CSV table of C-alpha atoms in Angstrom, one decimal:
chain,number,residue,atom,x,y,z
A,1,UNK,CA,-7.9,1.3,-17.3
A,2,UNK,CA,-7.9,4.7,-15.7
A,3,UNK,CA,-11.3,4.2,-14.2
A,4,UNK,CA,-10.4,0.8,-12.8
A,5,UNK,CA,-7.1,2.1,-11.4
A,6,UNK,CA,-8.9,5.1,-9.7
A,7,UNK,CA,-11.4,2.7,-8.1
A,8,UNK,CA,-8.7,0.4,-6.8
A,9,UNK,CA,-6.7,3.3,-5.3
A,10,UNK,CA,-9.9,4.7,-3.7
A,11,UNK,CA,-10.6,1.3,-2.1
A,12,UNK,CA,-7.1,0.7,-0.9
A,13,UNK,CA,-7.6,2.1,2.6
A,14,UNK,CA,-4.7,4.5,2.3
A,15,UNK,CA,-4.7,7.7,4.4
A,16,UNK,CA,-6.2,10.8,2.8
A,17,UNK,CA,-3.6,13.2,4.1
A,18,UNK,CA,-2.4,15.8,4.2
A,19,UNK,CA,1.1,15.2,5.4
A,20,UNK,CA,3.3,17.6,7.4
A,21,UNK,CA,3.1,21.1,6.1
A,22,UNK,CA,6.3,22.5,7.6
A,23,UNK,CA,8.9,23.2,4.9
A,24,UNK,CA,12.1,21.2,4.9
A,25,UNK,CA,15.1,23.2,6.2
A,26,UNK,CA,18.8,22.9,5.3
A,27,UNK,CA,19.5,22.1,9.0
A,28,UNK,CA,17.5,18.9,8.6
A,29,UNK,CA,19.9,17.8,5.9
A,30,UNK,CA,23.1,18.7,7.8
A,31,UNK,CA,23.8,15.1,9.1
A,32,UNK,CA,23.4,13.5,5.7
A,33,UNK,CA,26.4,12.5,3.5
A,34,UNK,CA,27.5,15.3,1.1
A,35,UNK,CA,26.4,13.5,-2.1
A,36,UNK,CA,22.9,13.1,-0.5
A,37,UNK,CA,22.7,16.8,0.5
A,38,UNK,CA,23.8,17.8,-3.0
A,39,UNK,CA,21.1,15.5,-4.5
A,40,UNK,CA,18.3,16.8,-2.2
A,41,UNK,CA,19.2,20.5,-3.0
A,42,UNK,CA,19.3,19.7,-6.8
A,43,UNK,CA,15.8,18.2,-6.5
A,44,UNK,CA,14.5,21.3,-4.8
A,45,UNK,CA,13.6,19.7,-1.5
A,46,UNK,CA,14.6,22.5,1.0
A,47,UNK,CA,12.0,25.2,1.4
A,48,UNK,CA,9.1,22.9,0.4
A,49,UNK,CA,6.9,20.7,2.7
A,50,UNK,CA,7.4,17.0,2.4
A,51,UNK,CA,5.5,15.3,-0.4
A,52,UNK,CA,3.2,12.6,0.9
A,53,UNK,CA,1.7,11.1,-2.3
A,54,UNK,CA,1.8,11.4,-6.0
A,55,UNK,CA,-0.2,10.2,-9.0
A,56,UNK,CA,1.6,9.7,-12.4
A,57,UNK,CA,0.5,8.8,-15.9
A,58,UNK,CA,3.1,7.8,-18.5
A,59,UNK,CA,3.4,6.5,-22.1
A,60,UNK,CA,6.3,4.1,-22.5
A,61,UNK,CA,7.9,1.3,-24.4
A,62,UNK,CA,8.1,-2.1,-22.8
A,63,UNK,CA,9.9,-5.4,-23.8
A,64,UNK,CA,8.2,-8.4,-22.1
A,65,UNK,CA,11.2,-10.8,-22.5
A,66,UNK,CA,14.6,-11.2,-24.1
A,67,UNK,CA,14.3,-11.6,-27.9
A,68,UNK,CA,10.9,-9.9,-28.1
A,69,UNK,CA,10.2,-6.6,-29.8
A,70,UNK,CA,9.3,-3.3,-28.0
A,71,UNK,CA,5.6,-2.7,-27.4
A,72,UNK,CA,3.9,0.6,-26.6
A,73,UNK,CA,2.5,0.8,-23.1
A,74,UNK,CA,0.5,3.1,-20.9
A,75,UNK,CA,0.6,3.2,-17.1
A,76,UNK,CA,-1.0,4.8,-14.1
A,77,UNK,CA,0.4,4.7,-10.6
A,78,UNK,CA,-0.2,6.1,-7.1
A,79,UNK,CA,2.4,6.3,-4.4
A,80,UNK,CA,1.8,7.1,-0.8
A,81,UNK,CA,4.3,7.8,2.0
A,82,UNK,CA,1.8,8.2,4.9
A,83,UNK,CA,1.2,4.5,4.6
A,84,UNK,CA,4.0,3.3,2.3
A,85,UNK,CA,2.2,2.0,-0.8
A,86,UNK,CA,2.6,1.8,-4.6
A,87,UNK,CA,-0.3,0.9,-6.9
A,88,UNK,CA,0.8,0.6,-10.5
A,89,UNK,CA,-1.3,-0.5,-13.6
A,90,UNK,CA,0.2,-0.9,-17.1
A,91,UNK,CA,-1.6,-1.8,-20.3
A,92,UNK,CA,0.0,-3.2,-23.4
A,93,UNK,CA,-1.1,-5.5,-26.3
A,94,UNK,CA,0.0,-9.0,-27.1
A,95,UNK,CA,-1.1,-10.1,-30.6
A,96,UNK,CA,-3.9,-7.5,-30.5
A,97,UNK,CA,-5.2,-8.6,-27.0
A,98,UNK,CA,-5.0,-6.0,-24.2
A,99,UNK,CA,-3.1,-7.2,-21.2
A,100,UNK,CA,-3.1,-5.4,-17.8
A,101,UNK,CA,-0.2,-5.8,-15.4
A,102,UNK,CA,-0.4,-4.7,-11.8
A,103,UNK,CA,2.6,-4.1,-9.5
A,104,UNK,CA,1.4,-3.5,-6.0
A,105,UNK,CA,2.9,-2.8,-2.6
A,106,UNK,CA,0.1,-2.3,0.0
A,107,UNK,CA,0.0,-2.8,3.7
A,108,UNK,CA,3.5,-4.4,3.7
A,109,UNK,CA,2.8,-6.9,1.0
A,110,UNK,CA,4.0,-7.0,-2.6
A,111,UNK,CA,2.2,-8.6,-5.5
A,112,UNK,CA,2.5,-8.9,-9.3
A,113,UNK,CA,-0.6,-9.8,-11.3
A,114,UNK,CA,-0.9,-10.0,-15.1
A,115,UNK,CA,-4.3,-10.5,-16.7
A,116,UNK,CA,-5.3,-10.8,-20.4
A,117,UNK,CA,-8.4,-8.6,-21.1
A,118,UNK,CA,-8.2,-8.1,-17.3
A,119,UNK,CA,-10.1,-11.4,-17.1
A,120,UNK,CA,-7.7,-14.3,-17.5
A,121,UNK,CA,-4.8,-14.5,-15.1
A,122,UNK,CA,-1.5,-15.0,-16.8
A,123,UNK,CA,0.8,-14.4,-13.8
A,124,UNK,CA,0.1,-14.0,-10.1
A,125,UNK,CA,3.2,-13.7,-7.8
A,126,UNK,CA,3.5,-12.8,-4.2
A,127,UNK,CA,5.5,-13.7,-1.1
A,128,UNK,CA,8.7,-12.4,0.6
A,129,UNK,CA,10.7,-11.8,-2.6
A,130,UNK,CA,7.9,-9.7,-4.0
A,131,UNK,CA,7.4,-7.8,-0.8
A,132,UNK,CA,11.0,-6.7,-1.1
A,133,UNK,CA,10.9,-6.2,-4.9
A,134,UNK,CA,7.8,-3.9,-4.8
A,135,UNK,CA,9.1,-2.0,-1.8
A,136,UNK,CA,12.5,-1.3,-3.4
A,137,UNK,CA,10.6,-0.1,-6.5
A,138,UNK,CA,8.7,2.3,-4.3
A,139,UNK,CA,12.1,3.5,-3.1
A,140,UNK,CA,13.2,4.0,-6.6
A,141,UNK,CA,10.1,6.1,-7.4
A,142,UNK,CA,10.8,8.3,-4.3
A,143,UNK,CA,14.4,8.9,-5.3
A,144,UNK,CA,13.4,10.0,-8.8
A,145,UNK,CA,10.1,11.9,-8.2
A,146,UNK,CA,9.5,12.7,-4.5
A,147,UNK,CA,12.7,12.5,-2.5
A,148,UNK,CA,11.3,14.3,0.5
A,149,UNK,CA,9.3,11.1,1.2
A,150,UNK,CA,12.6,9.7,2.4
A,151,UNK,CA,13.3,12.2,5.1
A,152,UNK,CA,12.4,10.3,8.2
A,153,UNK,CA,13.6,7.6,10.6
A,154,UNK,CA,12.7,4.8,8.1
A,155,UNK,CA,15.6,5.8,5.9
A,156,UNK,CA,19.4,5.4,6.5
A,157,UNK,CA,21.7,7.4,4.2
A,158,UNK,CA,25.4,6.3,3.9
A,159,UNK,CA,28.1,7.9,1.7
A,160,UNK,CA,29.5,5.7,-1.1
A,161,UNK,CA,32.3,7.8,-2.4
A,162,UNK,CA,32.2,11.4,-3.7
A,163,UNK,CA,29.3,10.9,-6.1
A,164,UNK,CA,27.1,8.2,-4.7
A,165,UNK,CA,25.2,7.3,-1.5
A,166,UNK,CA,23.5,4.1,-0.3
A,167,UNK,CA,20.0,4.1,1.0
A,168,UNK,CA,18.4,1.6,3.4
A,169,UNK,CA,14.7,1.8,3.9
A,170,UNK,CA,12.5,0.0,6.4
A,171,UNK,CA,8.7,-0.7,6.2
A,172,UNK,CA,6.5,-3.3,7.8
A,173,UNK,CA,9.4,-5.4,9.0
A,174,UNK,CA,11.1,-5.3,5.5
A,175,UNK,CA,14.5,-3.8,4.7
A,176,UNK,CA,15.6,-2.8,1.2
A,177,UNK,CA,18.8,-1.2,0.0
A,178,UNK,CA,20.0,0.6,-3.1
A,179,UNK,CA,22.8,2.8,-4.4
A,180,UNK,CA,22.2,6.2,-6.0
A,181,UNK,CA,24.9,7.8,-8.2
A,182,UNK,CA,24.8,11.6,-8.8
A,183,UNK,CA,26.7,14.1,-10.9
A,184,UNK,CA,28.5,17.2,-9.8
A,185,UNK,CA,25.2,19.1,-9.4
A,186,UNK,CA,23.5,16.4,-7.5
A,187,UNK,CA,21.3,15.1,-10.4
A,188,UNK,CA,20.7,11.4,-10.1
A,189,UNK,CA,22.3,9.4,-12.9
A,190,UNK,CA,21.5,5.8,-11.8
A,191,UNK,CA,19.7,3.8,-9.1
A,192,UNK,CA,20.9,0.3,-8.6
A,193,UNK,CA,19.7,-2.6,-6.4
A,194,UNK,CA,19.9,-6.4,-6.1
A,195,UNK,CA,16.6,-6.7,-4.3
A,196,UNK,CA,14.2,-7.0,-7.2
A,197,UNK,CA,13.1,-10.4,-8.7
A,198,UNK,CA,12.5,-11.5,-12.3
A,199,UNK,CA,11.6,-14.6,-14.2
A,200,UNK,CA,14.8,-16.2,-15.4
A,201,UNK,CA,14.8,-16.3,-19.2
A,202,UNK,CA,16.5,-19.7,-19.2
A,203,UNK,CA,14.8,-21.6,-16.3
A,204,UNK,CA,11.5,-19.6,-16.1
A,205,UNK,CA,11.9,-19.6,-12.3
A,206,UNK,CA,11.7,-16.4,-10.2
A,207,UNK,CA,15.1,-15.2,-9.0
A,208,UNK,CA,16.8,-12.1,-7.8
A,209,UNK,CA,18.8,-10.0,-10.3
A,210,UNK,CA,20.7,-6.7,-10.3
A,211,UNK,CA,18.3,-4.0,-11.5
A,212,UNK,CA,18.9,-0.4,-12.3
A,213,UNK,CA,17.2,2.7,-13.7
A,214,UNK,CA,19.2,5.2,-15.7
A,215,UNK,CA,18.0,8.8,-16.3
A,216,UNK,CA,18.1,10.6,-19.6
A,217,UNK,CA,17.9,14.1,-18.3
A,218,UNK,CA,16.1,16.5,-16.0
A,219,UNK,CA,13.6,19.3,-16.2
A,220,UNK,CA,12.2,21.9,-13.8
A,221,UNK,CA,8.5,22.1,-13.1
A,222,UNK,CA,6.9,24.3,-10.4
A,223,UNK,CA,10.0,24.5,-8.2
A,224,UNK,CA,10.9,20.8,-8.4
A,225,UNK,CA,13.0,18.7,-10.6
A,226,UNK,CA,11.6,15.8,-12.6
A,227,UNK,CA,13.3,13.3,-15.0
A,228,UNK,CA,12.7,13.9,-18.7
A,229,UNK,CA,12.8,10.1,-19.1
A,230,UNK,CA,14.6,7.0,-18.2
A,231,UNK,CA,15.3,3.4,-18.8
A,232,UNK,CA,14.9,0.3,-16.6
A,233,UNK,CA,17.2,-2.7,-17.1
A,234,UNK,CA,18.2,-6.0,-15.7
A,235,UNK,CA,21.9,-6.9,-15.5
A,236,UNK,CA,22.1,-10.6,-16.4
A,237,UNK,CA,25.1,-12.9,-16.7
A,238,UNK,CA,24.9,-12.8,-20.5
A,239,UNK,CA,24.5,-9.0,-20.7
A,240,UNK,CA,22.2,-6.2,-19.9
A,241,UNK,CA,18.4,-6.5,-20.7
A,242,UNK,CA,16.8,-3.1,-21.1
A,243,UNK,CA,13.0,-3.7,-20.9
A,244,UNK,CA,11.3,-0.3,-20.2
A,245,UNK,CA,11.7,3.2,-21.5
A,246,UNK,CA,9.5,6.2,-20.6
A,247,UNK,CA,9.3,9.9,-21.0
A,248,UNK,CA,7.9,12.2,-18.3
A,249,UNK,CA,5.9,15.4,-18.9
A,250,UNK,CA,5.3,17.7,-16.0
A,251,UNK,CA,1.5,17.5,-16.6
A,252,UNK,CA,1.7,13.7,-16.2
A,253,UNK,CA,2.2,14.1,-12.4
A,254,UNK,CA,0.1,15.4,-9.5
A,255,UNK,CA,1.5,15.6,-6.0
A,256,UNK,CA,-0.1,15.4,-2.6
A,257,UNK,CA,-3.5,14.1,-3.8
A,258,UNK,CA,-5.8,12.0,-1.6
A,259,UNK,CA,-6.3,8.4,-2.9
A,260,UNK,CA,-10.0,9.1,-3.4
A,261,UNK,CA,-9.4,12.1,-5.6
A,262,UNK,CA,-7.4,10.9,-8.6
A,263,UNK,CA,-10.0,10.1,-11.2
């Protein structure tokens, strides 16, 4: 999977960087709401140049549907800010058969593809709902792993009380929104949005649902803060459906790497 992932990223047509090399200053944060400033300082953004890409590998648990058991999963992803993009591959097994899932936001278009043995297509979804769903997932990644990607005219920051802020992000004619809740130090506790789409467990139709990621804790690595792990869940009328849990090791991530140099 890693080889196929690296080949697809290299062929994506994304910029090779580098991004701006001037460190972010406190003055650049002055107009942001206080919870957002607190968050960006906690994450170690001032004093560092803006991140323009990252590559991440994770081991995780994944639950494909309500009522199913947890399965171990492995994922690789590449995110770019120079041309907003997210290329995500995940592998897990169903009844002993390897299944590859791809979540992609590239050149303004979102897509979900699931293939058994990477040969037989089980699911192939695209269109306006998936453009927004994949873009807001990119936004979630930026909040948790590379917040300096959000410092620019594409992002609007709005206060939402003493310990939260709302984000609105624009790309390729799309607008996505989310709320980030932080603690007294500025550490993100939760990211929540209603702009992701899922297959309804009852009707099997694609529909929007409230989605959030909660964070288990934080660690420091090379001057930046990274989550120790987290959980993704859907908030459904009959209750919450947690479907993904992952842990993060500092060595799992590499920042500011060109798309052709991630093998």
